[in-house]
Amino acid sequence: MTSKTSPFKCNSAPQITSGPTLTFTGEQSTPSPLQPPPSVSVRFVFENCVRVTYLPTGKRQNPTTHSTNFDNQSPTPLQGYDRDEVLKCLPIVDAEVADTSTTMSSKSLKVKMSIDPESSHFSLKFFRASDSSLISSDYPTSAYTSTSSSVTHTQTLNPAKEFHVGLGDSPGRINRTSTKVFIKNVDAMGYTCSPEGSGKPLYKQWPIYSCYNAETETFYMIYYDTGSRGSVDLGYENSAFKGISKRVEFECGDLEYYFITGNS
């Protein structure tokens, strides 16, 4: 039996809390007083780093992290770190809130949050603050979706201009564009290192990749803070509805990622 896919839809202005953090409240397919609505929160961590948190159930399923630590403490406590308490030193940012489009900007990075007027689907675009060059863009519809057993994040992709590296140990070429990599920490005994490798995991997997766009000369990195198994599709599979796109899927939990931009 296939689980129903629910895209994150929003038709109201965000709530602004300390940080500032902008939180968009989504629609519920079946409203319930016992179940909070889904939400997406956007928050600057540094001038060049933004954290995006998608909570399909409206509350954190895993409130702690063992991999994100901004205090450089070692070793990591057994209980991990509270995902919100790790964000202590935040940059000064400007926020402009409108009905269907909201922006947050620092000295280095600008984020535009949009709500499609027809479908109410939510999406993000990241720009370089100095010249408003587009760095990365979510797919305009169904950018954030969930089922009873998975969460996904979909972005646009230009395979001829974008180069991707990272994602840990898996066979295949260094440039991960047009490949699919599976995120699962296993110790594989046999594999192929051919350029057209299957993308199956070998030993250590890190849900983090870097992307360079040769056309806009922009660079960014995305780190998904999760321990769940999943996959990162950088244009390997083509959708009849979306064409070529980037699609990241994890089996369980929330979807939380850090978008980091730089000059190299």
CSV table of C-alpha atoms in Angstrom, one decimal:
chain,number,residue,atom,x,y,z
A,1,MET,CA,0.0,0.0,0.0
A,2,THR,CA,1.4,3.4,-1.1
A,3,SER,CA,1.4,6.2,1.5
A,4,LYS,CA,-0.2,9.4,0.5
A,5,THR,CA,2.2,12.2,-0.4
A,6,SER,CA,1.4,15.5,1.3
A,7,PRO,CA,3.1,18.7,0.0
A,8,PHE,CA,3.6,21.5,2.4
A,9,LYS,CA,1.0,24.2,1.7
A,10,CYS,CA,0.7,27.6,3.4
A,11,ASN,CA,-1.7,30.5,2.8
A,12,SER,CA,-0.8,32.8,5.7
A,13,ALA,CA,1.9,35.2,6.7
A,14,PRO,CA,4.7,33.8,8.9
A,15,GLN,CA,5.1,34.2,12.6
A,16,ILE,CA,8.3,36.1,13.6
A,17,THR,CA,10.1,35.0,16.8
A,18,SER,CA,13.5,35.7,18.3
A,19,GLY,CA,16.5,35.4,16.0
A,20,PRO,CA,14.6,36.3,14.0
A,21,THR,CA,13.0,33.0,13.0
A,22,LEU,CA,10.2,33.0,10.4
A,23,THR,CA,7.8,30.2,10.9
A,24,PHE,CA,5.2,29.3,8.3
A,25,THR,CA,2.2,27.2,9.4
A,26,GLY,CA,0.9,24.8,6.9
A,27,GLU,CA,-2.5,23.3,6.0
A,28,GLN,CA,-3.7,20.0,7.5
A,29,SER,CA,-5.4,17.5,5.2
A,30,THR,CA,-7.5,16.4,8.2
A,31,PRO,CA,-7.6,19.1,11.0
A,32,SER,CA,-7.3,17.7,14.5
A,33,PRO,CA,-7.1,19.5,17.9
A,34,LEU,CA,-4.7,16.8,19.0
A,35,GLN,CA,-2.3,17.2,16.1
A,36,PRO,CA,-0.5,20.6,15.4
A,37,PRO,CA,-0.3,21.7,11.8
A,38,PRO,CA,2.9,21.2,9.8
A,39,SER,CA,5.4,24.0,9.7
A,40,VAL,CA,8.5,25.3,8.0
A,41,SER,CA,11.0,27.6,9.9
A,42,VAL,CA,13.8,29.7,8.4
A,43,ARG,CA,16.6,31.1,10.6
A,44,PHE,CA,20.0,32.6,10.0
A,45,VAL,CA,22.8,31.0,11.9
A,46,PHE,CA,25.6,33.0,10.5
A,47,GLU,CA,25.7,35.7,7.8
A,48,ASN,CA,26.3,33.0,5.2
A,49,CYS,CA,24.4,30.2,6.8
A,50,VAL,CA,20.6,29.6,7.0
A,51,ARG,CA,18.8,26.7,8.8
A,52,VAL,CA,15.6,25.4,7.3
A,53,THR,CA,13.4,23.1,9.4
A,54,TYR,CA,10.4,21.3,8.0
A,55,LEU,CA,8.2,19.6,10.6
A,56,PRO,CA,5.5,17.5,8.9
A,57,THR,CA,3.8,16.7,12.2
A,58,GLY,CA,4.1,20.2,13.6
A,59,LYS,CA,6.5,19.3,16.3
A,60,ARG,CA,10.0,17.8,16.5
A,61,GLN,CA,10.2,14.1,16.2
A,62,ASN,CA,13.9,14.2,17.3
A,63,PRO,CA,14.7,17.3,19.3
A,64,THR,CA,18.4,16.6,19.7
A,65,THR,CA,21.3,16.3,17.4
A,66,HIS,CA,24.7,14.6,17.7
A,67,SER,CA,26.4,16.2,14.7
A,68,THR,CA,25.7,19.9,15.0
A,69,ASN,CA,27.8,21.8,17.6
A,70,PHE,CA,28.6,25.5,17.3
A,71,ASP,CA,30.4,25.6,20.7
A,72,ASN,CA,33.2,23.3,19.5
A,73,GLN,CA,32.7,21.1,22.5
A,74,SER,CA,34.3,17.7,22.5
A,75,PRO,CA,33.3,15.0,23.0
A,76,THR,CA,29.6,15.3,22.2
A,77,PRO,CA,27.4,14.6,25.2
A,78,LEU,CA,25.7,11.2,25.1
A,79,GLN,CA,22.3,12.9,25.1
A,80,GLY,CA,23.3,15.1,22.2
A,81,TYR,CA,22.5,18.8,21.8
A,82,ASP,CA,19.1,20.5,21.8
A,83,ARG,CA,18.6,21.5,18.1
A,84,ASP,CA,17.5,25.0,19.1
A,85,GLU,CA,19.8,25.7,22.0
A,86,VAL,CA,22.9,25.2,19.7
A,87,LEU,CA,22.0,28.5,18.0
A,88,LYS,CA,23.2,31.1,20.3
A,89,CYS,CA,25.1,33.7,18.3
A,90,LEU,CA,22.9,35.0,15.5
A,91,PRO,CA,23.7,37.7,12.9
A,92,ILE,CA,21.7,40.9,12.4
A,93,VAL,CA,19.3,40.3,9.6
A,94,ASP,CA,16.5,42.3,7.9
A,95,ALA,CA,13.1,40.8,7.3
A,96,GLU,CA,10.3,42.0,5.0
A,97,VAL,CA,7.0,40.2,5.3
A,98,ALA,CA,4.3,40.2,2.6
A,99,ASP,CA,1.3,38.1,1.8
A,100,THR,CA,2.9,35.7,-0.8
A,101,SER,CA,6.6,36.6,-0.6
A,102,THR,CA,8.9,37.2,2.4
A,103,THR,CA,12.6,38.0,2.4
A,104,MET,CA,15.4,37.7,5.0
A,105,SER,CA,18.8,39.1,4.3
A,106,SER,CA,22.2,39.5,5.9
A,107,LYS,CA,25.4,41.1,4.5
A,108,SER,CA,26.2,37.9,2.6
A,109,LEU,CA,23.0,36.1,1.8
A,110,LYS,CA,19.3,36.8,0.9
A,111,VAL,CA,16.5,34.3,1.2
A,112,LYS,CA,13.2,34.7,-0.5
A,113,MET,CA,10.2,32.6,0.8
A,114,SER,CA,7.3,32.3,-1.6
A,115,ILE,CA,3.8,30.9,-1.5
A,116,ASP,CA,2.4,30.0,-4.9
A,117,PRO,CA,-0.9,31.9,-5.2
A,118,GLU,CA,-2.7,29.0,-7.0
A,119,SER,CA,-1.4,25.9,-5.2
A,120,SER,CA,-0.3,27.5,-1.9
A,121,HIS,CA,2.9,25.4,-2.2
A,122,PHE,CA,5.9,26.9,-0.3
A,123,SER,CA,9.4,27.3,-1.7
A,124,LEU,CA,12.7,29.1,-1.1
A,125,LYS,CA,15.2,30.9,-3.2
A,126,PHE,CA,18.8,31.9,-2.1
A,127,PHE,CA,20.6,34.9,-3.5
A,128,ARG,CA,24.0,36.5,-3.1
A,129,ALA,CA,23.3,39.7,-1.2
A,130,SER,CA,25.9,41.8,-3.0
A,131,ASP,CA,24.5,41.5,-6.5
A,132,SER,CA,21.3,39.4,-6.1
A,133,SER,CA,22.7,36.6,-8.1
A,134,LEU,CA,20.6,33.4,-7.7
A,135,ILE,CA,22.5,30.7,-5.9
A,136,SER,CA,19.9,28.0,-5.5
A,137,SER,CA,16.2,27.5,-5.8
A,138,ASP,CA,13.6,25.1,-4.5
A,139,TYR,CA,11.2,23.6,-7.0
A,140,PRO,CA,8.2,26.0,-7.1
A,141,THR,CA,5.7,23.2,-6.3
A,142,SER,CA,6.0,20.3,-3.9
A,143,ALA,CA,9.4,21.4,-2.7
A,144,TYR,CA,8.7,20.0,0.8
A,145,THR,CA,6.6,16.8,1.0
A,146,SER,CA,6.0,14.0,3.5
A,147,THR,CA,4.3,10.6,3.8
A,148,SER,CA,3.8,8.5,6.8
A,149,SER,CA,7.3,7.1,6.3
A,150,SER,CA,9.4,9.7,4.6
A,151,VAL,CA,10.2,13.4,4.0
A,152,THR,CA,11.5,15.0,0.8
A,153,HIS,CA,13.1,18.2,-0.4
A,154,THR,CA,13.2,19.0,-4.1
A,155,GLN,CA,15.2,21.8,-5.9
A,156,THR,CA,15.7,22.9,-9.4
A,157,LEU,CA,18.8,21.7,-11.3
A,158,ASN,CA,20.8,22.7,-14.3
A,159,PRO,CA,23.0,19.6,-15.0
A,160,ALA,CA,25.1,21.3,-17.7
A,161,LYS,CA,26.2,24.1,-15.3
A,162,GLU,CA,26.1,22.7,-11.8
A,163,PHE,CA,28.9,20.5,-10.4
A,164,HIS,CA,28.3,18.5,-7.1
A,165,VAL,CA,30.8,16.8,-4.8
A,166,GLY,CA,30.5,15.0,-1.4
A,167,LEU,CA,28.0,12.6,0.2
A,168,GLY,CA,30.7,10.3,1.6
A,169,ASP,CA,31.9,6.9,0.4
A,170,SER,CA,30.1,5.6,-2.6
A,171,PRO,CA,31.2,4.4,-6.1
A,172,GLY,CA,31.1,6.6,-9.1
A,173,ARG,CA,32.7,9.7,-10.4
A,174,ILE,CA,33.7,12.7,-8.3
A,175,ASN,CA,31.2,15.0,-9.9
A,176,ARG,CA,27.9,13.7,-8.5
A,177,THR,CA,25.7,15.5,-11.0
A,178,SER,CA,23.2,13.2,-12.8
A,179,THR,CA,23.8,10.4,-10.2
A,180,LYS,CA,21.9,9.1,-7.2
A,181,VAL,CA,23.6,8.3,-3.9
A,182,PHE,CA,22.1,6.3,-1.1
A,183,ILE,CA,22.6,7.4,2.5
A,184,LYS,CA,23.2,4.3,4.6
A,185,ASN,CA,26.1,3.5,6.8
A,186,VAL,CA,27.2,0.0,5.9
A,187,ASP,CA,30.5,-1.8,5.4
A,188,ALA,CA,30.3,-3.2,1.8
A,189,MET,CA,32.6,-6.1,0.9
A,190,GLY,CA,32.4,-5.8,-2.8
A,191,TYR,CA,31.7,-2.9,-5.2
A,192,THR,CA,32.6,-1.3,-8.5
A,193,CYS,CA,34.5,2.0,-8.8
A,194,SER,CA,33.4,2.6,-12.4
A,195,PRO,CA,32.3,6.1,-13.3
A,196,GLU,CA,28.7,4.8,-13.8
A,197,GLY,CA,28.6,3.2,-10.4
A,198,SER,CA,25.3,2.5,-8.7
A,199,GLY,CA,25.7,5.0,-5.9
A,200,LYS,CA,25.3,2.3,-3.3
A,201,PRO,CA,27.0,3.1,0.0
A,202,LEU,CA,30.4,1.6,1.0
A,203,TYR,CA,31.2,2.6,4.5
A,204,LYS,CA,30.7,6.2,5.8
A,205,GLN,CA,27.9,8.4,4.5
A,206,TRP,CA,27.6,12.1,5.1
A,207,PRO,CA,24.4,13.8,4.1
A,208,ILE,CA,26.3,16.9,2.9
A,209,TYR,CA,27.2,18.0,-0.6
A,210,SER,CA,28.8,21.1,-2.3
A,211,CYS,CA,27.6,22.7,-5.5
A,212,TYR,CA,29.3,25.1,-7.9
A,213,ASN,CA,27.4,26.8,-10.6
A,214,ALA,CA,29.7,27.7,-13.5
A,215,GLU,CA,27.1,30.0,-15.1
A,216,THR,CA,26.5,32.3,-12.1
A,217,GLU,CA,29.9,31.5,-10.4
A,218,THR,CA,28.2,30.8,-7.1
A,219,PHE,CA,29.0,28.2,-4.6
A,220,TYR,CA,27.0,26.6,-1.8
A,221,MET,CA,26.8,23.7,0.5
A,222,ILE,CA,23.8,21.8,2.0
A,223,TYR,CA,24.1,19.7,5.1
A,224,TYR,CA,21.0,17.6,6.2
A,225,ASP,CA,21.2,17.1,9.9
A,226,THR,CA,19.7,13.6,10.1
A,227,GLY,CA,20.8,10.1,11.0
A,228,SER,CA,18.0,8.5,8.9
A,229,ARG,CA,18.6,6.4,5.8
A,230,GLY,CA,17.7,8.0,2.5
A,231,SER,CA,18.9,9.0,-0.9
A,232,VAL,CA,20.2,12.1,-2.7
A,233,ASP,CA,19.2,12.3,-6.4
A,234,LEU,CA,21.1,15.0,-8.3
A,235,GLY,CA,19.4,14.5,-11.6
A,236,TYR,CA,19.6,10.8,-12.1
A,237,GLU,CA,15.9,10.1,-12.3
A,238,ASN,CA,13.7,12.4,-14.4
A,239,SER,CA,10.1,13.1,-13.4
A,240,ALA,CA,7.4,13.4,-16.1
A,241,PHE,CA,6.0,16.4,-14.1
A,242,LYS,CA,9.1,18.1,-12.9
A,243,GLY,CA,11.7,17.1,-15.4
A,244,ILE,CA,15.3,17.1,-14.1
A,245,SER,CA,15.6,18.1,-10.5
A,246,LYS,CA,17.4,17.5,-7.2
A,247,ARG,CA,15.4,15.3,-4.8
A,248,VAL,CA,16.5,14.4,-1.3
A,249,GLU,CA,14.5,11.8,0.6
A,250,PHE,CA,14.9,10.4,4.1
A,251,GLU,CA,13.0,7.5,5.6
A,252,CYS,CA,11.8,9.1,8.8
A,253,GLY,CA,12.0,12.1,11.1
A,254,ASP,CA,11.9,15.8,10.3
A,255,LEU,CA,13.8,17.5,7.5
A,256,GLU,CA,16.3,20.0,8.8
A,257,TYR,CA,19.2,21.4,6.7
A,258,TYR,CA,21.8,24.1,6.7
A,259,PHE,CA,22.4,26.1,3.6
A,260,ILE,CA,25.9,27.6,3.5
A,261,THR,CA,27.3,29.8,0.8
A,262,GLY,CA,30.9,30.9,0.2
A,263,ASN,CA,33.4,32.2,-2.4
A,264,SER,CA,35.3,29.0,-3.3
